[in-house]
Coordinates of C-alpha atoms and ligand atoms in Angstrom, one line a residue:
M1 CA -70.9 -23.8 44.8
K2 CA -70.0 -25.2 40.8
R3 CA -72.5 -28.3 40.3
P4 CA -70.7 -31.0 39.1
K5 CA -72.4 -32.1 34.9
I6 CA -73.9 -35.6 34.8
L7 CA -74.5 -37.4 31.4
V8 CA -77.7 -38.9 31.9
L9 CA -78.4 -41.6 28.7
Y10 CA -81.6 -43.2 28.3
T11 CA -82.3 -46.5 27.5
G12 CA -85.6 -47.3 28.2
G13 CA -87.7 -49.4 30.7
T14 CA -90.4 -48.9 33.3
F15 CA -89.1 -45.9 33.9
G16 CA -89.5 -43.8 32.1
M17 CA -93.2 -45.4 30.4
D18 CA -96.5 -44.7 30.8
E19 CA -98.8 -45.6 34.0
N20 CA -100.2 -48.7 31.3
L21 CA -96.6 -50.3 31.3
E22 CA -96.6 -48.9 27.4
I23 CA -93.1 -47.6 26.2
P24 CA -93.8 -44.0 24.6
D25 CA -92.3 -41.9 21.7
L26 CA -89.3 -40.0 23.4
S27 CA -86.9 -37.7 22.4
A28 CA -84.3 -36.0 23.8
P29 CA -86.2 -33.0 24.5
A30 CA -89.0 -34.6 25.3
L31 CA -87.8 -36.2 27.9
K32 CA -85.3 -33.9 29.6
K33 CA -89.0 -31.5 29.4
R34 CA -90.4 -34.7 31.7
L35 CA -87.8 -35.6 33.7
L36 CA -87.3 -31.5 35.2
S37 CA -90.9 -31.1 35.1
R38 CA -91.6 -34.8 37.6
V39 CA -88.2 -33.7 39.2
P40 CA -87.1 -30.9 39.6
E41 CA -84.6 -30.7 42.2
M42 CA -82.6 -32.8 39.3
A43 CA -81.5 -29.4 38.9
R44 CA -80.0 -28.6 42.3
I45 CA -77.9 -31.0 42.5
A46 CA -76.6 -31.4 38.7
D47 CA -76.0 -29.8 35.1
C48 CA -77.4 -32.5 33.5
T49 CA -77.2 -34.0 29.3
I50 CA -79.6 -35.5 28.3
R51 CA -79.4 -38.6 25.5
V52 CA -82.1 -41.0 24.4
V53 CA -79.9 -43.8 23.6
F54 CA -82.6 -46.8 23.2
N55 CA -85.9 -46.7 24.3
L56 CA -86.7 -50.7 24.9
D57 CA -87.9 -52.6 27.4
S58 CA -84.6 -54.2 28.3
C59 CA -85.8 -57.7 28.0
Q60 CA -84.7 -56.7 24.3
M61 CA -81.0 -55.9 25.4
G62 CA -78.0 -57.4 24.2
F63 CA -74.1 -57.2 23.2
E64 CA -74.8 -54.7 20.9
H65 CA -76.9 -52.0 23.1
W66 CA -73.6 -53.3 25.5
L67 CA -71.5 -52.2 23.4
K68 CA -72.4 -49.3 21.8
L69 CA -73.3 -48.0 25.6
A70 CA -69.9 -48.8 26.0
R71 CA -68.8 -46.8 22.9
E72 CA -71.1 -43.6 23.8
I73 CA -69.1 -43.1 27.4
R74 CA -66.1 -43.9 26.6
S75 CA -65.9 -41.4 23.5
S76 CA -68.3 -39.0 25.8
A77 CA -67.0 -39.9 29.5
R78 CA -64.4 -37.2 30.1
D79 CA -66.3 -34.1 28.7
F80 CA -68.2 -35.1 32.6
D81 CA -68.0 -35.5 35.8
G82 CA -70.0 -38.8 35.6
V83 CA -72.8 -40.9 34.0
V84 CA -75.8 -42.1 34.6
I85 CA -77.9 -44.7 32.8
L86 CA -81.2 -44.8 33.3
H87 CA -82.4 -49.0 32.7
G88 CA -84.8 -51.0 32.7
T89 CA -84.2 -53.6 35.6
D90 CA -84.7 -57.3 33.8
T91 CA -81.7 -57.3 32.5
L92 CA -80.0 -53.8 34.4
A93 CA -77.4 -56.9 35.9
Y94 CA -76.5 -57.6 32.4
T95 CA -75.8 -55.0 31.2
A96 CA -74.1 -53.7 34.4
A97 CA -71.6 -56.5 34.5
A98 CA -71.1 -55.4 30.9
L99 CA -69.8 -52.3 31.1
S100 CA -68.0 -53.1 34.5
M101 CA -65.9 -55.3 32.6
L102 CA -65.8 -53.2 28.9
L103 CA -65.1 -50.0 30.2
S104 CA -62.7 -50.7 33.7
P105 CA -61.2 -48.2 34.3
C106 CA -63.9 -46.2 33.6
P107 CA -62.7 -42.9 32.5
R108 CA -65.5 -41.2 35.2
P109 CA -68.4 -42.4 38.0
V110 CA -71.1 -45.0 36.5
V111 CA -74.7 -45.2 38.1
L112 CA -76.6 -47.0 36.9
T113 CA -80.4 -47.6 38.0
G114 CA -84.1 -48.4 37.1
A115 CA -87.7 -48.3 38.3
Q116 CA -90.4 -50.4 39.7
K117 CA -93.1 -47.9 38.7
P118 CA -92.5 -45.2 35.8
L119 CA -92.2 -42.3 36.7
D120 CA -96.0 -40.8 35.9
S121 CA -97.2 -43.4 39.2
L122 CA -98.4 -41.5 42.2
R123 CA -96.5 -44.4 44.6
N124 CA -92.9 -44.2 42.5
D125 CA -89.5 -44.8 43.5
A126 CA -88.0 -43.5 39.8
R127 CA -88.3 -40.5 41.0
S128 CA -86.1 -40.9 44.1
N129 CA -83.2 -43.5 42.3
L130 CA -82.4 -40.9 39.5
L131 CA -82.1 -38.3 42.7
T132 CA -79.9 -41.1 44.6
A133 CA -77.6 -41.3 40.9
L134 CA -77.0 -38.2 40.0
E135 CA -75.0 -37.5 43.7
V136 CA -73.3 -41.0 43.0
A137 CA -72.4 -40.2 40.0
G138 CA -71.6 -36.5 40.4
N139 CA -69.9 -36.1 44.4
G140 CA -69.6 -39.7 45.1
P141 CA -66.4 -40.0 47.2
R142 CA -63.0 -40.9 45.0
E143 CA -62.5 -44.0 44.9
L144 CA -65.7 -44.7 43.2
S145 CA -64.0 -42.6 40.5
N146 CA -63.8 -45.3 38.2
R147 CA -65.9 -47.5 38.8
V148 CA -69.6 -48.7 37.5
M149 CA -72.3 -48.7 40.4
V150 CA -75.5 -49.4 41.1
A151 CA -77.9 -47.2 42.2
F152 CA -81.4 -48.9 43.5
H153 CA -83.4 -48.2 46.1
D154 CA -81.8 -46.9 49.5
E155 CA -78.5 -49.1 48.5
V156 CA -75.5 -48.7 45.8
Y157 CA -73.4 -51.7 45.2
L158 CA -70.7 -52.8 42.7
G159 CA -72.3 -53.2 39.3
S160 CA -70.5 -56.1 38.8
R161 CA -72.6 -58.1 42.1
V162 CA -75.7 -57.1 41.2
R163 CA -78.3 -59.4 40.7
K164 CA -82.4 -58.6 40.4
H165 CA -84.6 -60.6 42.8
S166 CA -88.0 -58.9 43.5
A167 CA -90.1 -57.4 40.1
F168 CA -92.3 -55.8 42.9
D169 CA -90.6 -54.5 46.2
F170 CA -89.0 -51.5 46.4
G171 CA -85.2 -52.7 46.1
A172 CA -85.8 -54.8 43.3
F173 CA -81.5 -55.7 43.3
E174 CA -78.9 -57.7 45.4
S175 CA -75.4 -58.4 45.9
P176 CA -75.3 -61.0 47.0
R177 CA -71.3 -62.5 47.3
F178 CA -69.8 -58.4 47.7
P179 CA -71.0 -55.4 50.2
R180 CA -73.0 -52.4 49.7
L181 CA -70.8 -49.8 48.9
A182 CA -73.6 -46.9 50.3
R183 CA -76.6 -47.1 52.0
V184 CA -79.2 -43.9 51.6
G185 CA -81.3 -42.4 54.1
S186 CA -81.4 -39.0 54.8
G187 CA -78.2 -38.4 53.6
I188 CA -75.8 -40.9 51.5
H189 CA -73.4 -43.0 53.8
Y190 CA -70.6 -43.9 51.9
E191 CA -69.1 -47.7 54.1
P192 CA -66.1 -47.7 55.1
I193 CA -65.7 -51.0 52.7
L194 CA -64.6 -48.5 49.8
R195 CA -61.0 -48.0 51.2
S196 CA -60.4 -51.4 51.5
L197 CA -61.6 -51.5 47.3
P198 CA -58.2 -52.5 45.3
K199 CA -56.9 -50.1 42.5
I200 CA -57.8 -50.9 39.5
T201 CA -54.7 -51.8 37.4
K202 CA -55.8 -52.8 34.0
K203 CA -54.4 -50.1 32.0
A204 CA -56.3 -50.0 28.3
P205 CA -59.7 -51.5 29.1
W206 CA -61.2 -54.2 27.6
I207 CA -63.7 -52.5 24.7
D208 CA -60.3 -51.2 22.4
S209 CA -59.6 -54.8 21.8
I210 CA -63.3 -56.0 20.7
P211 CA -63.2 -56.4 17.6
D212 CA -65.2 -54.1 15.6
P213 CA -68.1 -54.9 13.5
V214 CA -68.2 -57.9 16.2
P215 CA -67.9 -61.0 14.7
S216 CA -70.3 -63.6 14.8
L217 CA -71.7 -64.1 19.0
P218 CA -70.5 -67.2 20.9
R219 CA -72.9 -70.1 21.5
I220 CA -73.6 -69.5 25.7
L221 CA -76.2 -72.2 27.3
K222 CA -77.5 -71.6 30.5
I223 CA -78.4 -75.0 32.0
E224 CA -79.7 -75.9 35.4
V225 CA -78.5 -79.0 36.8
T226 CA -81.7 -81.4 38.5
P227 CA -81.8 -84.7 39.9
E228 CA -82.3 -87.2 36.7
F229 CA -80.9 -84.9 34.2
P230 CA -82.5 -85.9 30.8
S231 CA -78.3 -85.9 29.7
E232 CA -79.3 -88.1 26.5
S233 CA -81.0 -85.1 25.1
F234 CA -77.8 -83.5 24.6
E235 CA -76.7 -85.9 22.0
G236 CA -76.1 -85.0 18.3
D237 CA -74.2 -82.0 17.2
W238 CA -76.3 -79.2 18.8
L239 CA -73.7 -79.6 21.5
K240 CA -71.2 -79.5 19.1
R241 CA -72.6 -76.1 18.1
L242 CA -72.1 -74.4 21.6
D243 CA -69.3 -72.3 22.8
S244 CA -69.5 -72.7 26.3
I245 CA -72.2 -74.1 28.7
L246 CA -73.0 -72.0 31.3
L247 CA -74.1 -74.5 34.5
T248 CA -75.8 -73.3 37.5
L249 CA -75.0 -76.2 39.7
Y250 CA -76.7 -76.8 43.4
P251 CA -75.6 -74.4 46.0
S252 CA -72.6 -76.8 47.0
A253 CA -71.6 -76.3 43.6
T254 CA -72.0 -80.1 43.3
A255 CA -74.3 -81.8 41.2
P256 CA -75.4 -86.1 39.7
T257 CA -71.9 -87.0 39.4
M258 CA -72.6 -90.0 39.7
H259 CA -75.6 -90.8 37.6
P260 CA -73.9 -92.2 34.4
G261 CA -75.3 -89.9 31.4
F262 CA -74.5 -87.1 33.4
M263 CA -70.5 -87.5 33.7
E264 CA -70.7 -88.1 30.0
F265 CA -72.4 -85.3 28.8
I266 CA -69.6 -83.1 30.9
H267 CA -67.1 -85.4 28.4
R268 CA -68.9 -85.3 25.2
A269 CA -68.7 -81.4 25.7
G270 CA -65.5 -81.4 26.7
K271 CA -63.9 -83.6 23.3
N272 CA -66.4 -80.9 21.1
G273 CA -64.5 -78.4 22.4
T274 CA -67.8 -76.5 24.2
N275 CA -66.6 -75.2 27.7
I276 CA -68.4 -75.9 31.0
L277 CA -68.4 -73.2 33.4
A278 CA -70.3 -73.7 36.0
I279 CA -72.0 -71.3 38.9
T280 CA -74.4 -71.0 42.1
E281 CA -77.1 -69.5 42.3
R282 CA -78.7 -69.7 45.7
S283 CA -76.1 -69.1 48.0
H284 CA -75.0 -65.8 49.9
A285 CA -72.1 -67.1 51.2
P286 CA -69.1 -67.9 49.3
V287 CA -69.4 -71.3 47.7
H288 CA -66.2 -73.8 46.7
M289 CA -66.5 -76.2 44.2
G290 CA -64.6 -78.8 45.6
S291 CA -65.6 -78.9 49.0
Y292 CA -67.1 -81.8 48.2
E293 CA -66.6 -85.2 46.2
S294 CA -69.5 -84.6 43.5
G295 CA -67.4 -80.8 43.3
K296 CA -64.0 -82.1 43.1
V297 CA -65.2 -84.6 40.3
L298 CA -66.5 -82.1 38.5
K299 CA -63.2 -80.2 38.4
K300 CA -60.9 -83.5 37.1
A301 CA -63.1 -83.3 34.6
G302 CA -62.1 -79.5 33.0
V303 CA -64.9 -78.3 34.0
K304 CA -64.2 -74.1 35.0
W305 CA -65.6 -72.9 38.3
C306 CA -67.1 -69.3 38.2
A307 CA -66.3 -68.7 41.3
D308 CA -68.4 -66.5 43.1
L309 CA -69.1 -64.0 39.7
T310 CA -73.3 -64.5 39.8
P311 CA -74.9 -65.9 36.8
E312 CA -74.7 -62.2 35.0
A313 CA -71.8 -61.4 35.2
A314 CA -70.1 -64.7 34.6
Y315 CA -72.4 -65.0 31.3
V316 CA -71.1 -61.6 30.4
K317 CA -66.9 -62.5 31.4
A318 CA -68.3 -65.5 28.9
M319 CA -69.3 -63.5 26.4
L320 CA -66.3 -61.5 26.3
T321 CA -63.4 -63.8 26.6
H322 CA -65.0 -65.7 24.0
L323 CA -64.5 -62.3 21.6
L324 CA -60.8 -61.7 22.7
A325 CA -59.6 -64.8 23.4
T326 CA -58.5 -66.6 20.1
T327 CA -57.2 -70.2 21.1
P328 CA -58.4 -72.1 23.5
K329 CA -55.7 -71.7 26.0
V330 CA -55.9 -67.8 25.1
F331 CA -59.8 -68.4 26.6
D332 CA -58.2 -70.3 29.9
R333 CA -55.5 -67.6 31.0
L334 CA -58.5 -64.7 30.7
W335 CA -61.1 -67.1 32.0
D336 CA -58.8 -68.4 34.9
H337 CA -57.8 -63.6 35.2
P338 CA -59.9 -61.8 38.0
L339 CA -60.5 -58.5 36.9
S340 CA -60.5 -56.5 40.0
D341 CA -63.8 -54.6 38.7
E342 CA -65.4 -58.2 38.2
T343 CA -64.4 -59.2 42.0
G344 CA -64.7 -56.4 43.6
G345 CA -60.8 -57.0 44.6
A346 CA -62.3 -60.3 47.0
V347 CA -59.7 -61.9 45.8
Ligands
LIG401 N1 -89.6 -55.2 31.6 C1 -88.7 -53.5 31.9 C2 -87.4 -53.7 31.5 O1 -87.2 -54.0 32.6 C3 -89.1 -54.4 33.7 C4 -88.6 -52.8 35.0 O2 -87.4 -51.3 34.0 O3 -88.7 -52.6 36.0 O4 -87.6 -52.6 30.6

């Protein structure tokens, strides 16, 4: 059988670090030699072309790195059957969300993976994660052919729905509000949910509309509500300098709205033209802002609800929406339009 051609984009992370978690000097030929000597089976699964795009701890990655990866995939992916990205786990969820939104519809399946233990350690997950990612990218079903996914440990998820939830377990990721796409055991079992993923209908991916060079990036700050929210600290000019606040509400999408200072802060932000985008972190079931009185108050005050987006996906969507929107009205229109790959088609 002909082996699929896979483009492997290396970006760094624990996967390729040495046993002391230090970053080695890596060129593409050196990485290829190392990968093939540690994981010779990869050559049985696919004909791999390896490129070192970055060699960073993913805590150092941000918008320019997402854009560079997206552009690399946009320009090269059609020469391959699939793309695998090796990435640090700390910000993998942000990159996966960014690529999902920038590239949709993706020219080829893109599978991100990484590791909790470096490839050089005795008990490592790097080897099996790489093999799974190559299999999914090279031989996955048709329904996944234009999606961004994350393969980690024994699961495959939609890229826009993952969160890192453990720095210890090999199962480092979860997809709290969308079912996994596949389960890995003695083989790869693709779940029936694949049949109900709607087609991605968008014609041109967002990446085509991102200005080049990118003007200054939007300023987005994440804040979590607490009892006795210190609203008075949010006075003064600095609120004016924020484009959006990602506000983490209590788990049932509520906030201390009877606290007079809190609502004053919400109204002040609105007057300054700062969007307040509300998320919840800890619920695995769908939550609705407005089920409780407090949520209704927030809605009435103009707080925008992120529905079941993960905080990482909400952050990325806010950043891209700001970059694409020329006016607040366009921002609202884009924000309210859920992307099928952002939700997995769940709405
Ligand atoms: N700090 C590392 C990174 O995100 C952690 C990892 O890769 O697991 O790059």
